[in-house]
PDB file of C-alpha atoms in Angstrom:
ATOM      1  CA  UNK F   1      11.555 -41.710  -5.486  1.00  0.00           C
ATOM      2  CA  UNK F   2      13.194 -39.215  -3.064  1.00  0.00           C
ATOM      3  CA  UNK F   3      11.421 -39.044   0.372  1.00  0.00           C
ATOM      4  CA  UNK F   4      10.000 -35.625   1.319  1.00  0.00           C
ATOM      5  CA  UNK F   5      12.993 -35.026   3.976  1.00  0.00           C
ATOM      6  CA  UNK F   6      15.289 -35.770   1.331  1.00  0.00           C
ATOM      7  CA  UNK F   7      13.675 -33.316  -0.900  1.00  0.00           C
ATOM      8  CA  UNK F   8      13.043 -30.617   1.427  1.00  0.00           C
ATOM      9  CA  UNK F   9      17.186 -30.534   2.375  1.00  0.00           C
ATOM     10  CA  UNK F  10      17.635 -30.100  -1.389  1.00  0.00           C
ATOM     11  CA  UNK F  11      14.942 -27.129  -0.882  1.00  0.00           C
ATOM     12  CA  UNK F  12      17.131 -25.511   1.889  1.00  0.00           C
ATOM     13  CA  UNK F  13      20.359 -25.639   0.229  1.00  0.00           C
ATOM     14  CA  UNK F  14      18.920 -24.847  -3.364  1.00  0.00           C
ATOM     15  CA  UNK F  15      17.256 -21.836  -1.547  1.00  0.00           C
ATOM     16  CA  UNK F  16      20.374 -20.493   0.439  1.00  0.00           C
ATOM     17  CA  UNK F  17      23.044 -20.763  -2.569  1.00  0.00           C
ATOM     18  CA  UNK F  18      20.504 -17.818  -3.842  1.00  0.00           C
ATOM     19  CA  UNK F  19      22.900 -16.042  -1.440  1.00  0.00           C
ATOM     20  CA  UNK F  20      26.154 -16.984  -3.066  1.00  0.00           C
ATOM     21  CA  UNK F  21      28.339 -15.239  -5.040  1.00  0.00           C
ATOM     22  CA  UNK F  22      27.050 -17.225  -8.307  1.00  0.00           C
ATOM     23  CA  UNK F  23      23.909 -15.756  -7.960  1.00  0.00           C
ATOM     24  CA  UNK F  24      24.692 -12.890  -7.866  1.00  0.00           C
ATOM     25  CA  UNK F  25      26.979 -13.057 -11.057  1.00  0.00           C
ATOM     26  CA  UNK F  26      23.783 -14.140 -13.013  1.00  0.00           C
ATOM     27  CA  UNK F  27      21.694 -11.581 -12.378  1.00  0.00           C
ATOM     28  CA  UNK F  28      20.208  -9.111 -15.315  1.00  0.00           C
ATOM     29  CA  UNK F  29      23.411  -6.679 -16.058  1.00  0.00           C
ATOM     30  CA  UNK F  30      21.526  -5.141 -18.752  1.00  0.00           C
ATOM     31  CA  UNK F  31      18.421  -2.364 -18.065  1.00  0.00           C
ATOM     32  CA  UNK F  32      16.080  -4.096 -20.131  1.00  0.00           C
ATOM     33  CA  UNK F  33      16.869  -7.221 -18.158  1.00  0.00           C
ATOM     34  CA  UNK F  34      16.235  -5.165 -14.935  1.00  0.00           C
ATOM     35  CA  UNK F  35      13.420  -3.605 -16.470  1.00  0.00           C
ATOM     36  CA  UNK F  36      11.513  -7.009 -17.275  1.00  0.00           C
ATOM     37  CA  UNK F  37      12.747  -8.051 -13.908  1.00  0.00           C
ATOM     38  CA  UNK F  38      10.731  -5.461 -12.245  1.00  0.00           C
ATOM     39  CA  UNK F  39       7.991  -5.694 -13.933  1.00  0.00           C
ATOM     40  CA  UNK F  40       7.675 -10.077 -12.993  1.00  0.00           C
ATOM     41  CA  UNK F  41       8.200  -8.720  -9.503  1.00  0.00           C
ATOM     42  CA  UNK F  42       5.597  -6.682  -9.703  1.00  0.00           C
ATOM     43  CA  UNK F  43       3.085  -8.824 -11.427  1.00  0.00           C
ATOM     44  CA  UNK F  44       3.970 -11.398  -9.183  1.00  0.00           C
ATOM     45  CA  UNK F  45       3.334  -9.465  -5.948  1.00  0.00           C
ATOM     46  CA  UNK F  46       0.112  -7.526  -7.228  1.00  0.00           C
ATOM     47  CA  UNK F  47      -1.046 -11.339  -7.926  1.00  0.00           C
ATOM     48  CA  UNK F  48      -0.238 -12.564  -4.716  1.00  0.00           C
ATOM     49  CA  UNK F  49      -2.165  -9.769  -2.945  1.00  0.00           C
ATOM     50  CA  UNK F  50      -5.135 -10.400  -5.288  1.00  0.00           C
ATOM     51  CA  UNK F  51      -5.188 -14.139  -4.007  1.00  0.00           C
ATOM     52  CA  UNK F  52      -4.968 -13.076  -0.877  1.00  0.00           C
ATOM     53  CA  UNK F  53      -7.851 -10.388  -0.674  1.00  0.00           C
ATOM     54  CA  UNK F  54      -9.770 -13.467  -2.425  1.00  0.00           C
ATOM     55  CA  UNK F  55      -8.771 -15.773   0.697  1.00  0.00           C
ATOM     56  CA  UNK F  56     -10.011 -14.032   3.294  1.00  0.00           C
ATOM     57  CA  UNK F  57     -12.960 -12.660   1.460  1.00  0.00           C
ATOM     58  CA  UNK F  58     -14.882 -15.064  -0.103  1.00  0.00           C
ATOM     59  CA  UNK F  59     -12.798 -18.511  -0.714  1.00  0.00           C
ATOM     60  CA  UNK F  60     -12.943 -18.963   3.015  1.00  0.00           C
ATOM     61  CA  UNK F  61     -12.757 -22.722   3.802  1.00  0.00           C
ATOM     62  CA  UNK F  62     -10.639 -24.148   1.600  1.00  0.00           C
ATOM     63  CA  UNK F  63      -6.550 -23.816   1.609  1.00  0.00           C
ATOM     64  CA  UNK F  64      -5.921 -22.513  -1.535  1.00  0.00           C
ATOM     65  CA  UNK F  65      -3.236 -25.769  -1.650  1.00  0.00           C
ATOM     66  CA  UNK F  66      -3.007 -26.700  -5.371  1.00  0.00           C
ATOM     67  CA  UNK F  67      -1.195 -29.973  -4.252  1.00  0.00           C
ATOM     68  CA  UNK F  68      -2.600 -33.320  -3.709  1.00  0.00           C
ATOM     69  CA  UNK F  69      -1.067 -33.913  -0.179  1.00  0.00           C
ATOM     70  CA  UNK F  70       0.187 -30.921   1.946  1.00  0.00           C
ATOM     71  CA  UNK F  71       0.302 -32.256   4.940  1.00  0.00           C
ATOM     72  CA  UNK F  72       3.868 -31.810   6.293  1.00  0.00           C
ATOM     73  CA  UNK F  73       4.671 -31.531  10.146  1.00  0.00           C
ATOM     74  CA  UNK F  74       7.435 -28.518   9.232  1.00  0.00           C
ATOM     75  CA  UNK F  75       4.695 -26.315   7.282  1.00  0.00           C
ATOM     76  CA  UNK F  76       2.011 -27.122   9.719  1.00  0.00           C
ATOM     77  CA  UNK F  77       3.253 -27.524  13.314  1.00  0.00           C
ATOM     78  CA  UNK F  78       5.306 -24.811  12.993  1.00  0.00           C
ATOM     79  CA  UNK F  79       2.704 -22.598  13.487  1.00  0.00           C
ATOM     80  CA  UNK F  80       3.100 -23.594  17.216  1.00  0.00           C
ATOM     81  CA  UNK F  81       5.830 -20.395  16.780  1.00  0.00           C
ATOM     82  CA  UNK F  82       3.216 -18.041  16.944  1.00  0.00           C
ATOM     83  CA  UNK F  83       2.315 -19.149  20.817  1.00  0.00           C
ATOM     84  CA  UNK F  84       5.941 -17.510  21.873  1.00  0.00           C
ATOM     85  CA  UNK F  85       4.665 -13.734  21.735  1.00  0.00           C
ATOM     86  CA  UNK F  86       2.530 -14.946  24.372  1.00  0.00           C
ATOM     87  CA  UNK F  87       5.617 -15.078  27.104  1.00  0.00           C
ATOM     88  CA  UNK F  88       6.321 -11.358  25.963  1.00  0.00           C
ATOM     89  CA  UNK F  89       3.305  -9.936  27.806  1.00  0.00           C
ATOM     90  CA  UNK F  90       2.123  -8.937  30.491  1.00  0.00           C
ATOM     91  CA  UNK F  91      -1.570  -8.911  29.913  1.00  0.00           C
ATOM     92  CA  UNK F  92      -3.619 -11.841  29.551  1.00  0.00           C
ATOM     93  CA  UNK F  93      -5.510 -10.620  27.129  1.00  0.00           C
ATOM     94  CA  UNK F  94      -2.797 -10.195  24.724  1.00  0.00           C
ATOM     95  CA  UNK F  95      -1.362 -14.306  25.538  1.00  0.00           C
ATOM     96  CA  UNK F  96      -4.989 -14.956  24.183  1.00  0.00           C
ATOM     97  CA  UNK F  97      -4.534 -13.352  20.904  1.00  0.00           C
ATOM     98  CA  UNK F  98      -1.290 -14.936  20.350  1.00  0.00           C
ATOM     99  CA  UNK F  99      -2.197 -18.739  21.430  1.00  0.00           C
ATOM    100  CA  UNK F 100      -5.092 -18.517  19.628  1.00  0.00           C
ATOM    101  CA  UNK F 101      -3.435 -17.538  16.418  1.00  0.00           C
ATOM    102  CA  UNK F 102      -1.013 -20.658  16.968  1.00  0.00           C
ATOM    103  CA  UNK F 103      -3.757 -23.096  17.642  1.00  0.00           C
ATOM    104  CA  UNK F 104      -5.407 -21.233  14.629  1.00  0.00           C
ATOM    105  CA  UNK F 105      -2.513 -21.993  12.626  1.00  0.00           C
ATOM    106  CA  UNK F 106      -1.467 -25.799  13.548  1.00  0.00           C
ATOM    107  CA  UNK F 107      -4.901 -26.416  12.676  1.00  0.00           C
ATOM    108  CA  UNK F 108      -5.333 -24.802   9.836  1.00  0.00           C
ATOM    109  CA  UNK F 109      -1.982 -26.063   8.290  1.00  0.00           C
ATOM    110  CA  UNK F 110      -1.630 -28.962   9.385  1.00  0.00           C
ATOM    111  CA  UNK F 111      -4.519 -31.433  10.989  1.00  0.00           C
ATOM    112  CA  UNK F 112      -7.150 -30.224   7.803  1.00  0.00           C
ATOM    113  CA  UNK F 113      -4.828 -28.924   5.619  1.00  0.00           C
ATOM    114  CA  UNK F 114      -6.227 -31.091   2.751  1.00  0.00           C
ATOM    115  CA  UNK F 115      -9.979 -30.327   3.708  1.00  0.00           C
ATOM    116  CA  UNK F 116     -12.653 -28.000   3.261  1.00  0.00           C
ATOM    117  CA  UNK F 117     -12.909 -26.202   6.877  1.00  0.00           C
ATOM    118  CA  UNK F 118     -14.271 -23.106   7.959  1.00  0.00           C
ATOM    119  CA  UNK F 119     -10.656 -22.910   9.661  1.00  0.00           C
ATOM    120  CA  UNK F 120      -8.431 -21.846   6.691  1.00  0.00           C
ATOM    121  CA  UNK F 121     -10.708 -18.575   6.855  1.00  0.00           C
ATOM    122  CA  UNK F 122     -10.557 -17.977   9.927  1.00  0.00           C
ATOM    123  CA  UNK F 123      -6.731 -18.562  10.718  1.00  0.00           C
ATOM    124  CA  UNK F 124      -6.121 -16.495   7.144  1.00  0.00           C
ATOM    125  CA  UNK F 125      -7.715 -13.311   8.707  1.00  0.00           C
ATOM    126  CA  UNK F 126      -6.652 -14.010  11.949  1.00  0.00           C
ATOM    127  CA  UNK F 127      -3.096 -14.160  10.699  1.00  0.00           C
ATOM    128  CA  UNK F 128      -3.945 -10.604   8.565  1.00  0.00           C
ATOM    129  CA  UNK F 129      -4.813  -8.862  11.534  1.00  0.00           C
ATOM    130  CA  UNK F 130      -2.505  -9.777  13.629  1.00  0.00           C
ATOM    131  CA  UNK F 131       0.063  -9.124  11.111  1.00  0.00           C
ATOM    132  CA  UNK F 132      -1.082  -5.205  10.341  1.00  0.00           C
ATOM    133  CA  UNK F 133      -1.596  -4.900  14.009  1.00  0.00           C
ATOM    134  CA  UNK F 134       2.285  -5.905  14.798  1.00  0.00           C
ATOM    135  CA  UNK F 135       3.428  -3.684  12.588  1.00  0.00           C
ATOM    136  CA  UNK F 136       1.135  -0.610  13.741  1.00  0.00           C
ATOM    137  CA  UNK F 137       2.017  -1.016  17.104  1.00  0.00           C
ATOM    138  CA  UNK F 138       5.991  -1.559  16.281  1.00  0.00           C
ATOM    139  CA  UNK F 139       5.383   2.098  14.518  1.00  0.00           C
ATOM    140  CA  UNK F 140       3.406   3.607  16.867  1.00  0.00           C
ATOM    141  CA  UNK F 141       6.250   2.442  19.737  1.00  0.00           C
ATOM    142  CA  UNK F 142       9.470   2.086  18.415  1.00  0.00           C
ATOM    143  CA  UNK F 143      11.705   4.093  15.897  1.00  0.00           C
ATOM    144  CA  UNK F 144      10.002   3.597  12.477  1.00  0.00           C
ATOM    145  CA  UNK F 145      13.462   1.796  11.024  1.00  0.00           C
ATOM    146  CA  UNK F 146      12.419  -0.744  12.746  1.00  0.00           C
ATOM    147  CA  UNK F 147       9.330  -1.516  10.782  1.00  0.00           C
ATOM    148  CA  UNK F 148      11.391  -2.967   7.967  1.00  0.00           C
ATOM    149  CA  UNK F 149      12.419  -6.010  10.174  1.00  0.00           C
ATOM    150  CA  UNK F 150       8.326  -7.409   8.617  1.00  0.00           C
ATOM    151  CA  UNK F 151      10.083  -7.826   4.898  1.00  0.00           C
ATOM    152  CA  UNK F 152      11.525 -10.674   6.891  1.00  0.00           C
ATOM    153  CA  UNK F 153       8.631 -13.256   7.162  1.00  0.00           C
ATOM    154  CA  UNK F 154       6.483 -11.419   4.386  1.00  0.00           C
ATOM    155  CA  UNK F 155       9.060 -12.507   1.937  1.00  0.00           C
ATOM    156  CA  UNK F 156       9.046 -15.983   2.636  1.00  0.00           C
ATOM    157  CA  UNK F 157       5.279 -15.386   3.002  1.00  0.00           C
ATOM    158  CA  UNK F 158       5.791 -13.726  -0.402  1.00  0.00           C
ATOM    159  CA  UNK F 159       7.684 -16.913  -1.794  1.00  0.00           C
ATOM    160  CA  UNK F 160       5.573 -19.709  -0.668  1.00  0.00           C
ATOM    161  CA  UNK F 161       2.436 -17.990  -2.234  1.00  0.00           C
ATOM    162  CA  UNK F 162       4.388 -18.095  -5.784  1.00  0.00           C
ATOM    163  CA  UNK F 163       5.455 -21.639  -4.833  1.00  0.00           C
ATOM    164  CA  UNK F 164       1.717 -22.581  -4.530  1.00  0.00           C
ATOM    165  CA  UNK F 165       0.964 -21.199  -7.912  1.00  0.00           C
ATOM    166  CA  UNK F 166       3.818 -23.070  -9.987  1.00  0.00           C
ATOM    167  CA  UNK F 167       2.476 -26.363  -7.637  1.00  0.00           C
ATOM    168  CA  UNK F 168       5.688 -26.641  -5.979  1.00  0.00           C
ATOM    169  CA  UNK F 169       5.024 -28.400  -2.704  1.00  0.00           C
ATOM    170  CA  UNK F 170       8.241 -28.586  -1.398  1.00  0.00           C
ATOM    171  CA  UNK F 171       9.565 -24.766  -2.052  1.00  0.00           C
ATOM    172  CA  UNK F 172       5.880 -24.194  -0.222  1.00  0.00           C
ATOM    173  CA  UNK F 173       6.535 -26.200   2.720  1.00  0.00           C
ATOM    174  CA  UNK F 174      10.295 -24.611   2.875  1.00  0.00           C
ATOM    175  CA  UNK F 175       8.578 -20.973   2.427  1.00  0.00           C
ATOM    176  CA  UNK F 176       5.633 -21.048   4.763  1.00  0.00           C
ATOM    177  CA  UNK F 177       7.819 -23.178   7.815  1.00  0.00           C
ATOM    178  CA  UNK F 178      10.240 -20.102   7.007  1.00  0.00           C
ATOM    179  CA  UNK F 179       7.303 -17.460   7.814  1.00  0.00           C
ATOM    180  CA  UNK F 180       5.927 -19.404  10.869  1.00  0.00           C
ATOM    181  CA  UNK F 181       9.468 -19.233  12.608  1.00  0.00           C
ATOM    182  CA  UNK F 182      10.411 -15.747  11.761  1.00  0.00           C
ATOM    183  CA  UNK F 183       7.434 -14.504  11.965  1.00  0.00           C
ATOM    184  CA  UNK F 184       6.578 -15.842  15.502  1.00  0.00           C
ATOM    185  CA  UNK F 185      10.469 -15.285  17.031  1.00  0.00           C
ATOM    186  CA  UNK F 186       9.794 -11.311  15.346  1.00  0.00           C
ATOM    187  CA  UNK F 187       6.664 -11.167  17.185  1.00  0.00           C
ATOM    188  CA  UNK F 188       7.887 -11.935  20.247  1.00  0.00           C
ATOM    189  CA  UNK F 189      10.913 -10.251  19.749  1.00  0.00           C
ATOM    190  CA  UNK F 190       9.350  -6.743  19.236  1.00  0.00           C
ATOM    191  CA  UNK F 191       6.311  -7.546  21.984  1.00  0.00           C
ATOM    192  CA  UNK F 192       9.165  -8.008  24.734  1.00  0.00           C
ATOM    193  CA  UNK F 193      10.172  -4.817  22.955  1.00  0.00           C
ATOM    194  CA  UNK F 194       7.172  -2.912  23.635  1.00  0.00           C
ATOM    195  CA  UNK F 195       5.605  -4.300  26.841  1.00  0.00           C
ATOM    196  CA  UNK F 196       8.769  -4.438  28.778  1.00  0.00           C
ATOM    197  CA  UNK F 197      11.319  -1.857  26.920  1.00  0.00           C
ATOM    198  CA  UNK F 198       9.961   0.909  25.772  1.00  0.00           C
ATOM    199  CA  UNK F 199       6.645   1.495  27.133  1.00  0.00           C
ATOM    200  CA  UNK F 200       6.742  -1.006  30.211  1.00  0.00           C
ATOM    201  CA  UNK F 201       3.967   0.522  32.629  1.00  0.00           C
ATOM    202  CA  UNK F 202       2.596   3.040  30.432  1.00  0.00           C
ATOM    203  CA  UNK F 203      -1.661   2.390  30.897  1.00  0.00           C
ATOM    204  CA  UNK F 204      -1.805   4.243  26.853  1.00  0.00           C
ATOM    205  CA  UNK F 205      -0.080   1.255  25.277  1.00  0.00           C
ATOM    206  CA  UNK F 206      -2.000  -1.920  27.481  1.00  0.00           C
ATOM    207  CA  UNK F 207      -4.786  -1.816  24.761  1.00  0.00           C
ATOM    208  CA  UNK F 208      -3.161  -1.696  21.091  1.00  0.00           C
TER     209      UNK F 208
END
């Protein structure tokens, strides 16, 4: 039996020849090929919204995990990435937000990751709002382009929710470490951005 570092290399590389040319050379060439191709898309993103309006709604302390064991220190204390928007500003209220959301996380992914805690509800709408509030406040400051830089970690967001539902724990763990680095790195990327860049000073933007 393969051990789970093992596996989870096999994950990376399996996941970044998607990018080769021999991917690309087996995609759908026909329309009703791209047709049904949009429509899985589809269905698979209107499903993983669904699950997610369910998981921070009412199935609030479990982890929606379908797997045994998912404990794994690269899925779970990786959400210590979402602490580094917290050296991008200035205000102290603002580092709260963002260390809470990584203790939030670490917890919530990785010390009861296979329990039934209050936690996974919490961190899951923690996580939402500081997600819709990033983005708000990259529109609200920045040229709107720049909003598209989110597809980034909501695709491997995206990715590790399908890999829970075909019980794929390794494509999971690959996905949702994928969405704690990017994800935390954009955050602080574009806070720097707006507390120091384009708005540094300005009393307006000390509150969003």
């Amino acid at each position: 039996k393969k051990s789970r570092s093992v596996t989870f290399v096999h994950v990376v590389r399996s996941s970044i020849s998607v990018w080769s040319l021999d991917y690309f050379e087996t995609m759908p060439r026909t329309k009703e090929s791209r047709v049904a191709q949009a429509k899985a898309l589809r269905g698979g993103l209107s499903s993983v919204v669904s699950n997610h309006i369910t998981n921070i709604s009412s199935d609030l302390q479990t982890s929606g995990l379908p797997f045994e064991d998912s404990k794994s220190r690269w899925a779970g204390l990786s959400g210590y990435m979402y602490a580094l928007p917290a050296l991008a500003t200035p205000f102290l209220w603002e580092k709260g937000v963002w260390i809470l959301q990584a203790l939030l996380s670490v917890t919530a992914d990785y010390y009861y990751v296979n329990d039934i805690h209050m936690v996974h509800g919490v961190d899951r709408i923690f996580a939402t709002y500081n997600t819709i509030r990033m983005i708000l406040i990259v529109a609200a400051c920045m040229p709107m382009w720049t909003v598209v830089f989110a597809l980034i970690p909501l695709s491997f967001y995206y990715h590790g929710a399908l890999a829970k539902k075909n019980i794929d724990v390794q494509s999971w763990i690959f996905y949702h470490t994928l969405w704690h680095i990017s994800g935390g790195l954009l955050c602080a990327i574009f806070t720097y951005l707006v507390r120091y860049v384009y708005h540094m000073g300005d009393p307006a933007y000390e509150t969003i």
